mmCIF file of C-alpha atoms in Angstrom:
data_model
loop_
_atom_site.group_PDB
_atom_site.id
_atom_site.type_symbol
_atom_site.label_atom_id
_atom_site.label_comp_id
_atom_site.label_asym_id
_atom_site.label_seq_id
_atom_site.Cartn_x
_atom_site.Cartn_y
_atom_site.Cartn_z
ATOM 1 C CA MET A 1 -15.376 -10.893 14.826
ATOM 2 C CA THR A 2 -15.220 -7.176 15.511
ATOM 3 C CA ALA A 3 -11.828 -7.655 17.219
ATOM 4 C CA LEU A 4 -10.287 -8.750 13.934
ATOM 5 C CA PRO A 5 -8.473 -6.071 11.905
ATOM 6 C CA GLY A 6 -10.738 -4.526 9.269
ATOM 7 C CA ILE A 7 -9.318 -4.487 5.736
ATOM 8 C CA VAL A 8 -10.228 -2.244 2.788
ATOM 9 C CA VAL A 9 -9.340 -3.364 -0.738
ATOM 10 C CA THR A 10 -8.806 -0.666 -3.367
ATOM 11 C CA GLY A 11 -9.272 -1.346 -7.069
ATOM 12 C CA ALA A 12 -11.667 -4.097 -6.064
ATOM 13 C CA SER A 13 -12.802 -4.969 -9.596
ATOM 14 C CA GLY A 14 -9.307 -5.782 -10.882
ATOM 15 C CA ARG A 15 -7.660 -9.198 -10.972
ATOM 16 C CA MET A 16 -5.698 -8.583 -7.808
ATOM 17 C CA GLY A 17 -8.570 -6.711 -6.205
ATOM 18 C CA GLN A 18 -10.901 -9.660 -6.553
ATOM 19 C CA MET A 19 -8.209 -12.080 -5.363
ATOM 20 C CA LEU A 20 -7.634 -9.889 -2.313
ATOM 21 C CA VAL A 21 -11.357 -9.807 -1.545
ATOM 22 C CA ARG A 22 -11.465 -13.618 -1.653
ATOM 23 C CA THR A 23 -8.334 -13.933 0.468
ATOM 24 C CA VAL A 24 -9.519 -11.527 3.168
ATOM 25 C CA THR A 25 -13.022 -12.989 3.386
ATOM 26 C CA ALA A 26 -11.570 -16.507 3.665
ATOM 27 C CA SER A 27 -9.176 -15.481 6.441
ATOM 28 C CA GLU A 28 -9.853 -16.166 10.097
ATOM 29 C CA LYS A 29 -7.482 -13.339 11.078
ATOM 30 C CA ALA A 30 -9.103 -10.355 9.314
ATOM 31 C CA ARG A 31 -12.437 -9.074 8.042
ATOM 32 C CA LEU A 32 -13.387 -7.199 4.908
ATOM 33 C CA VAL A 33 -14.867 -3.802 5.805
ATOM 34 C CA GLY A 34 -14.651 -1.888 2.538
ATOM 35 C CA CYS A 35 -14.018 -1.999 -1.209
ATOM 36 C CA VAL A 36 -13.067 1.033 -3.275
ATOM 37 C CA GLU A 37 -13.429 1.685 -6.990
ATOM 38 C CA ARG A 38 -13.046 4.788 -9.130
ATOM 39 C CA ALA A 39 -15.964 7.172 -9.500
ATOM 40 C CA GLY A 40 -18.321 6.108 -12.280
ATOM 41 C CA HIS A 41 -17.400 2.432 -12.149
ATOM 42 C CA HIS A 42 -20.457 0.230 -12.567
ATOM 43 C CA TRP A 43 -19.662 -1.729 -9.372
ATOM 44 C CA VAL A 44 -20.033 1.361 -7.153
ATOM 45 C CA GLY A 45 -23.100 1.083 -4.928
ATOM 46 C CA ARG A 46 -23.360 -2.695 -5.312
ATOM 47 C CA ASP A 47 -22.404 -5.542 -2.964
ATOM 48 C CA ILE A 48 -18.876 -6.747 -3.750
ATOM 49 C CA GLY A 49 -19.821 -10.421 -3.472
ATOM 50 C CA GLU A 50 -22.628 -10.058 -6.010
ATOM 51 C CA CYS A 51 -20.361 -8.035 -8.319
ATOM 52 C CA MET A 52 -17.935 -10.950 -8.315
ATOM 53 C CA GLY A 53 -20.706 -13.385 -9.215
ATOM 54 C CA GLY A 54 -21.251 -14.891 -5.776
ATOM 55 C CA ALA A 55 -23.311 -14.417 -2.643
ATOM 56 C CA ALA A 56 -23.649 -10.998 -0.999
ATOM 57 C CA LEU A 57 -20.872 -10.239 1.496
ATOM 58 C CA GLY A 58 -22.478 -7.226 3.138
ATOM 59 C CA VAL A 59 -19.817 -4.840 1.827
ATOM 60 C CA THR A 60 -20.855 -2.175 -0.668
ATOM 61 C CA VAL A 61 -18.343 -0.918 -3.211
ATOM 62 C CA THR A 62 -17.734 2.816 -2.755
ATOM 63 C CA ASP A 63 -15.958 5.595 -4.617
ATOM 64 C CA ASP A 64 -15.260 7.466 -1.358
ATOM 65 C CA PRO A 65 -11.934 6.118 -0.074
ATOM 66 C CA LEU A 66 -11.750 8.286 3.037
ATOM 67 C CA GLU A 67 -15.109 7.038 4.262
ATOM 68 C CA ALA A 68 -14.001 3.450 3.693
ATOM 69 C CA PHE A 69 -10.561 3.935 5.269
ATOM 70 C CA ALA A 70 -12.083 5.486 8.398
ATOM 71 C CA LYS A 71 -13.580 2.076 9.245
ATOM 72 C CA ALA A 72 -10.382 0.112 8.610
ATOM 73 C CA GLN A 73 -7.186 -0.881 10.337
ATOM 74 C CA ALA A 74 -5.461 -1.585 7.015
ATOM 75 C CA VAL A 75 -5.748 -0.759 3.315
ATOM 76 C CA ILE A 76 -4.421 -3.126 0.655
ATOM 77 C CA ASP A 77 -3.667 -1.303 -2.552
ATOM 78 C CA PHE A 78 -2.711 -2.790 -5.942
ATOM 79 C CA THR A 79 -3.833 0.059 -8.194
ATOM 80 C CA ALA A 80 -1.888 2.715 -10.138
ATOM 81 C CA PRO A 81 0.874 5.089 -8.978
ATOM 82 C CA ALA A 82 -1.163 8.316 -8.957
ATOM 83 C CA ALA A 83 -4.056 6.647 -7.126
ATOM 84 C CA THR A 84 -1.697 5.045 -4.615
ATOM 85 C CA VAL A 85 -0.189 8.425 -3.723
ATOM 86 C CA GLU A 86 -3.674 9.798 -3.008
ATOM 87 C CA PHE A 87 -4.610 6.699 -1.012
ATOM 88 C CA ALA A 88 -1.430 7.036 1.073
ATOM 89 C CA ALA A 89 -2.442 10.471 2.328
ATOM 90 C CA LEU A 90 -5.971 9.292 3.129
ATOM 91 C CA ALA A 91 -4.801 6.095 4.842
ATOM 92 C CA ALA A 92 -2.423 8.169 6.976
ATOM 93 C CA GLN A 93 -5.293 10.475 7.893
ATOM 94 C CA ALA A 94 -7.239 7.399 9.028
ATOM 95 C CA ARG A 95 -4.116 5.979 10.753
ATOM 96 C CA ALA A 96 -4.570 2.759 8.786
ATOM 97 C CA VAL A 97 -1.711 0.501 7.706
ATOM 98 C CA HIS A 98 -1.217 1.009 3.963
ATOM 99 C CA VAL A 99 0.040 -2.075 2.118
ATOM 100 C CA ILE A 100 1.200 -1.084 -1.367
ATOM 101 C CA GLY A 101 1.650 -3.666 -4.110
ATOM 102 C CA THR A 102 1.302 -1.087 -6.887
ATOM 103 C CA THR A 103 4.061 -1.299 -9.506
ATOM 104 C CA GLY A 104 5.350 1.274 -11.969
ATOM 105 C CA MET A 105 5.961 3.860 -9.248
ATOM 106 C CA GLU A 106 8.647 6.409 -10.086
ATOM 107 C CA ALA A 107 10.824 8.556 -7.847
ATOM 108 C CA HIS A 108 8.353 11.450 -7.708
ATOM 109 C CA HIS A 109 5.606 9.067 -6.573
ATOM 110 C CA LEU A 110 7.803 7.533 -3.883
ATOM 111 C CA GLU A 111 8.817 10.938 -2.544
ATOM 112 C CA LYS A 112 5.170 11.714 -1.848
ATOM 113 C CA LEU A 113 4.839 8.671 0.419
ATOM 114 C CA GLY A 114 7.251 10.155 2.961
ATOM 115 C CA PRO A 115 4.821 12.617 4.579
ATOM 116 C CA ALA A 116 2.180 9.895 4.937
ATOM 117 C CA ALA A 117 4.689 7.532 6.554
ATOM 118 C CA ARG A 118 5.273 10.053 9.329
ATOM 119 C CA HIS A 119 1.738 9.372 10.556
ATOM 120 C CA ALA A 120 1.030 5.754 9.619
ATOM 121 C CA VAL A 121 2.634 2.480 8.615
ATOM 122 C CA ILE A 122 3.372 2.024 4.901
ATOM 123 C CA ILE A 123 4.506 -1.400 3.692
ATOM 124 C CA ARG A 124 5.548 -1.333 0.045
ATOM 125 C CA ALA A 125 7.014 -4.062 -2.133
ATOM 126 C CA GLY A 126 7.199 -4.788 -5.836
ATOM 127 C CA ASN A 127 6.258 -8.359 -4.960
ATOM 128 C CA MET A 128 4.548 -9.739 -1.868
ATOM 129 C CA SER A 129 5.493 -13.418 -2.199
ATOM 130 C CA LEU A 130 7.843 -15.208 0.202
ATOM 131 C CA GLY A 131 9.650 -16.959 -2.649
ATOM 132 C CA VAL A 132 10.382 -13.755 -4.536
ATOM 133 C CA ASN A 133 11.707 -12.014 -1.454
ATOM 134 C CA LEU A 134 14.026 -14.944 -0.812
ATOM 135 C CA LEU A 135 15.151 -14.616 -4.451
ATOM 136 C CA VAL A 136 15.874 -10.927 -3.861
ATOM 137 C CA ARG A 137 18.097 -11.770 -0.903
ATOM 138 C CA LEU A 138 19.895 -14.508 -2.853
ATOM 139 C CA THR A 139 20.445 -12.141 -5.778
ATOM 140 C CA GLN A 140 22.104 -9.601 -3.508
ATOM 141 C CA LYS A 141 24.394 -12.237 -1.991
ATOM 142 C CA VAL A 142 25.426 -13.720 -5.337
ATOM 143 C CA ALA A 143 26.057 -10.268 -6.851
ATOM 144 C CA ALA A 144 28.243 -9.388 -3.875
ATOM 145 C CA ALA A 145 30.305 -12.531 -4.406
ATOM 146 C CA LEU A 146 30.919 -12.048 -8.147
ATOM 147 C CA ASP A 147 32.810 -9.231 -9.828
ATOM 148 C CA ALA A 148 31.902 -7.324 -12.985
ATOM 149 C CA ASP A 149 33.315 -10.098 -15.198
ATOM 150 C CA TRP A 150 29.903 -11.658 -14.562
ATOM 151 C CA ASP A 151 27.153 -9.994 -16.602
ATOM 152 C CA ILE A 152 23.789 -9.700 -14.846
ATOM 153 C CA GLU A 153 20.508 -9.926 -16.734
ATOM 154 C CA VAL A 154 17.022 -9.891 -15.209
ATOM 155 C CA VAL A 155 14.437 -11.560 -17.440
ATOM 156 C CA GLU A 156 10.744 -11.357 -16.559
ATOM 157 C CA ALA A 157 7.529 -12.650 -18.140
ATOM 158 C CA HIS A 158 3.936 -11.593 -17.428
ATOM 159 C CA HIS A 159 0.451 -11.767 -18.936
ATOM 160 C CA ARG A 160 -0.494 -9.656 -21.928
ATOM 161 C CA MET A 161 -2.523 -7.184 -19.832
ATOM 162 C CA LYS A 162 0.392 -5.934 -17.707
ATOM 163 C CA VAL A 163 1.000 -2.277 -18.507
ATOM 164 C CA ASP A 164 4.437 -1.563 -16.972
ATOM 165 C CA ALA A 165 7.874 -2.918 -17.809
ATOM 166 C CA PRO A 166 10.199 -3.925 -16.334
ATOM 167 C CA SER A 167 7.989 -5.374 -13.636
ATOM 168 C CA GLY A 168 8.232 -4.127 -10.081
ATOM 169 C CA THR A 169 9.742 -7.467 -9.126
ATOM 170 C CA ALA A 170 12.374 -7.220 -11.858
ATOM 171 C CA LEU A 171 13.354 -3.802 -10.542
ATOM 172 C CA MET A 172 13.552 -5.219 -7.010
ATOM 173 C CA LEU A 173 15.928 -7.891 -8.294
ATOM 174 C CA GLY A 174 17.984 -5.387 -10.250
ATOM 175 C CA GLN A 175 18.234 -3.171 -7.183
ATOM 176 C CA ALA A 176 19.344 -6.159 -5.103
ATOM 177 C CA ALA A 177 22.074 -6.926 -7.645
ATOM 178 C CA ALA A 178 23.188 -3.292 -7.638
ATOM 179 C CA ASP A 179 23.226 -3.243 -3.840
ATOM 180 C CA GLY A 180 25.308 -6.413 -3.812
ATOM 181 C CA ARG A 181 27.832 -4.798 -6.135
ATOM 182 C CA GLY A 182 27.766 -1.465 -4.341
ATOM 183 C CA VAL A 183 26.652 0.526 -7.386
ATOM 184 C CA VAL A 184 23.709 2.797 -8.220
ATOM 185 C CA LEU A 185 21.206 0.929 -10.373
ATOM 186 C CA ASP A 186 20.362 3.924 -12.563
ATOM 187 C CA ASP A 187 24.048 4.247 -13.465
ATOM 188 C CA VAL A 188 24.359 0.667 -14.791
ATOM 189 C CA ARG A 189 20.847 -0.182 -15.976
ATOM 190 C CA GLU A 190 20.244 -1.363 -19.564
ATOM 191 C CA SER A 191 16.661 -1.898 -20.753
ATOM 192 C CA GLY A 192 14.810 -2.545 -23.995
ATOM 193 C CA ARG A 193 17.629 -3.296 -26.414
ATOM 194 C CA ASP A 194 16.735 -2.916 -30.078
ATOM 195 C CA GLY A 195 18.740 -2.510 -33.263
ATOM 196 C CA ILE A 196 22.512 -2.067 -33.343
ATOM 197 C CA THR A 197 23.176 -1.540 -29.661
ATOM 198 C CA GLY A 198 26.894 -2.178 -29.572
ATOM 199 C CA ALA A 199 28.676 -4.432 -27.126
ATOM 200 C CA ARG A 200 27.360 -4.810 -23.619
ATOM 201 C CA ALA A 201 28.987 -2.432 -21.140
ATOM 202 C CA ARG A 202 31.048 -4.074 -18.428
ATOM 203 C CA GLY A 203 29.167 -4.061 -15.139
ATOM 204 C CA ALA A 204 25.775 -3.361 -16.721
ATOM 205 C CA ILE A 205 22.609 -4.826 -15.204
ATOM 206 C CA GLY A 206 20.219 -5.642 -18.027
ATOM 207 C CA PHE A 207 16.439 -6.049 -18.090
ATOM 208 C CA SER A 208 14.349 -7.998 -20.599
ATOM 209 C CA ALA A 209 10.540 -8.201 -20.530
ATOM 210 C CA ILE A 210 8.204 -10.768 -22.086
ATOM 211 C CA ARG A 211 4.432 -10.216 -22.333
ATOM 212 C CA GLY A 212 1.914 -12.820 -23.405
ATOM 213 C CA GLY A 213 -1.036 -15.024 -22.559
ATOM 214 C CA ASP A 214 -1.975 -15.424 -18.910
ATOM 215 C CA ILE A 215 1.516 -15.748 -17.408
ATOM 216 C CA VAL A 216 1.193 -14.896 -13.707
ATOM 217 C CA GLY A 217 4.869 -14.047 -13.222
ATOM 218 C CA GLU A 218 8.271 -15.553 -13.999
ATOM 219 C CA HIS A 219 11.616 -14.025 -13.057
ATOM 220 C CA ASP A 220 15.154 -15.162 -13.839
ATOM 221 C CA VAL A 221 18.341 -13.514 -12.660
ATOM 222 C CA ILE A 222 21.163 -14.647 -14.931
ATOM 223 C CA PHE A 223 24.807 -14.275 -13.923
ATOM 224 C CA ALA A 224 26.823 -15.025 -17.069
ATOM 225 C CA ALA A 225 30.612 -15.257 -17.379
ATOM 226 C CA ASP A 226 32.882 -16.836 -19.950
ATOM 227 C CA GLY A 227 32.228 -20.571 -19.840
ATOM 228 C CA GLU A 228 29.564 -20.652 -17.109
ATOM 229 C CA ARG A 229 26.220 -19.253 -15.945
ATOM 230 C CA ILE A 230 24.267 -19.118 -12.710
ATOM 231 C CA VAL A 231 20.486 -18.775 -13.017
ATOM 232 C CA LEU A 232 18.234 -17.924 -10.078
ATOM 233 C CA ARG A 233 14.536 -18.421 -10.906
ATOM 234 C CA HIS A 234 11.089 -17.916 -9.409
ATOM 235 C CA ILE A 235 7.863 -18.977 -11.125
ATOM 236 C CA ALA A 236 4.456 -17.917 -9.829
ATOM 237 C CA THR A 237 1.503 -20.016 -10.979
ATOM 238 C CA ASP A 238 -1.230 -18.567 -8.781
ATOM 239 C CA ARG A 239 -1.944 -14.873 -8.109
ATOM 240 C CA ALA A 240 -3.137 -15.889 -4.633
ATOM 241 C CA ILE A 241 0.463 -15.925 -3.365
ATOM 242 C CA PHE A 242 0.590 -12.133 -3.716
ATOM 243 C CA ALA A 243 -2.747 -11.682 -1.954
ATOM 244 C CA ARG A 244 -1.685 -13.918 0.936
ATOM 245 C CA GLY A 245 1.570 -11.993 1.288
ATOM 246 C CA ALA A 246 -0.266 -8.659 1.253
ATOM 247 C CA LEU A 247 -2.653 -9.813 3.962
ATOM 248 C CA LYS A 248 0.286 -11.075 6.022
ATOM 249 C CA ALA A 249 1.830 -7.601 5.687
ATOM 250 C CA ALA A 250 -1.407 -5.885 6.721
ATOM 251 C CA LEU A 251 -1.600 -8.009 9.869
ATOM 252 C CA TRP A 252 2.112 -7.594 10.653
ATOM 253 C CA GLY A 253 1.772 -3.815 10.449
ATOM 254 C CA GLN A 254 -0.769 -3.609 13.254
ATOM 255 C CA GLY A 255 0.758 -1.797 16.218
ATOM 256 C CA LYS A 256 4.012 -0.925 14.437
ATOM 257 C CA ALA A 257 5.464 2.574 14.642
ATOM 258 C CA PRO A 258 4.743 4.891 11.689
ATOM 259 C CA GLY A 259 7.294 4.583 8.910
ATOM 260 C CA GLU A 260 8.109 2.896 5.616
ATOM 261 C CA TYR A 261 8.641 -0.871 5.628
ATOM 262 C CA ASP A 262 8.970 -3.619 3.036
ATOM 263 C CA MET A 263 8.394 -7.369 2.816
ATOM 264 C CA MET A 264 11.887 -8.047 4.102
ATOM 265 C CA ASP A 265 10.763 -6.457 7.359
ATOM 266 C CA VAL A 266 7.525 -8.437 7.364
ATOM 267 C CA LEU A 267 9.311 -11.741 6.715
ATOM 268 C CA GLY A 268 12.277 -10.986 8.948
ATOM 269 C CA LEU A 269 14.786 -11.578 6.140
#
């Protein structure tokens, strides 16, 4: 057992955190060696298994990430942008693979990952699922084949508790469409239409977000021209697909050279 890569899960009390804990403990290829929560959280100091309503797993939740990372070969992180930036520096210090599924990261957050990636492996993706990453590749290919007479709209739906919009996956898809067309996404992006917006600009890539209920994740990329439409769609029904993808990334990163990678690298797409 000790030969298996040790995994630390950050934000262990969250939906994804708990799913990651279950996925790692069920795996025959990795072992759970740490769980991190913010200081003052009522799970700190308790066994993660008991916190989740099950049997003890022998892993105590801590608010000291560096101590936890020092015992690990990989850190899986679905938290918040500011926390992820701090975790990146600490994971690099521990020379642990840092798998980042955190969404809502802006340019100034991403810039701060560069120094950490000089010392350790960082694998970051707005979505860890195989299906979504195939959709990203398809979106790029279709966008490259169609000119600006085809309007592009990315429509995404998530549960009511999601705090960022558009989703990280929607932005991945929009970026893929922009790459396919050879344009800069920020130059053609349209989000959050409301009121008298005027006609759609030619070549724009639009984003629409739906929030409600317990929707795990649905993404459509619509290519619309006069008289016809192409719709590429992915529907997630189980959050476990993201946890399995993240664990796959953590295992893939073992032994890789320091640097920044994404799920396309992991999946060989």
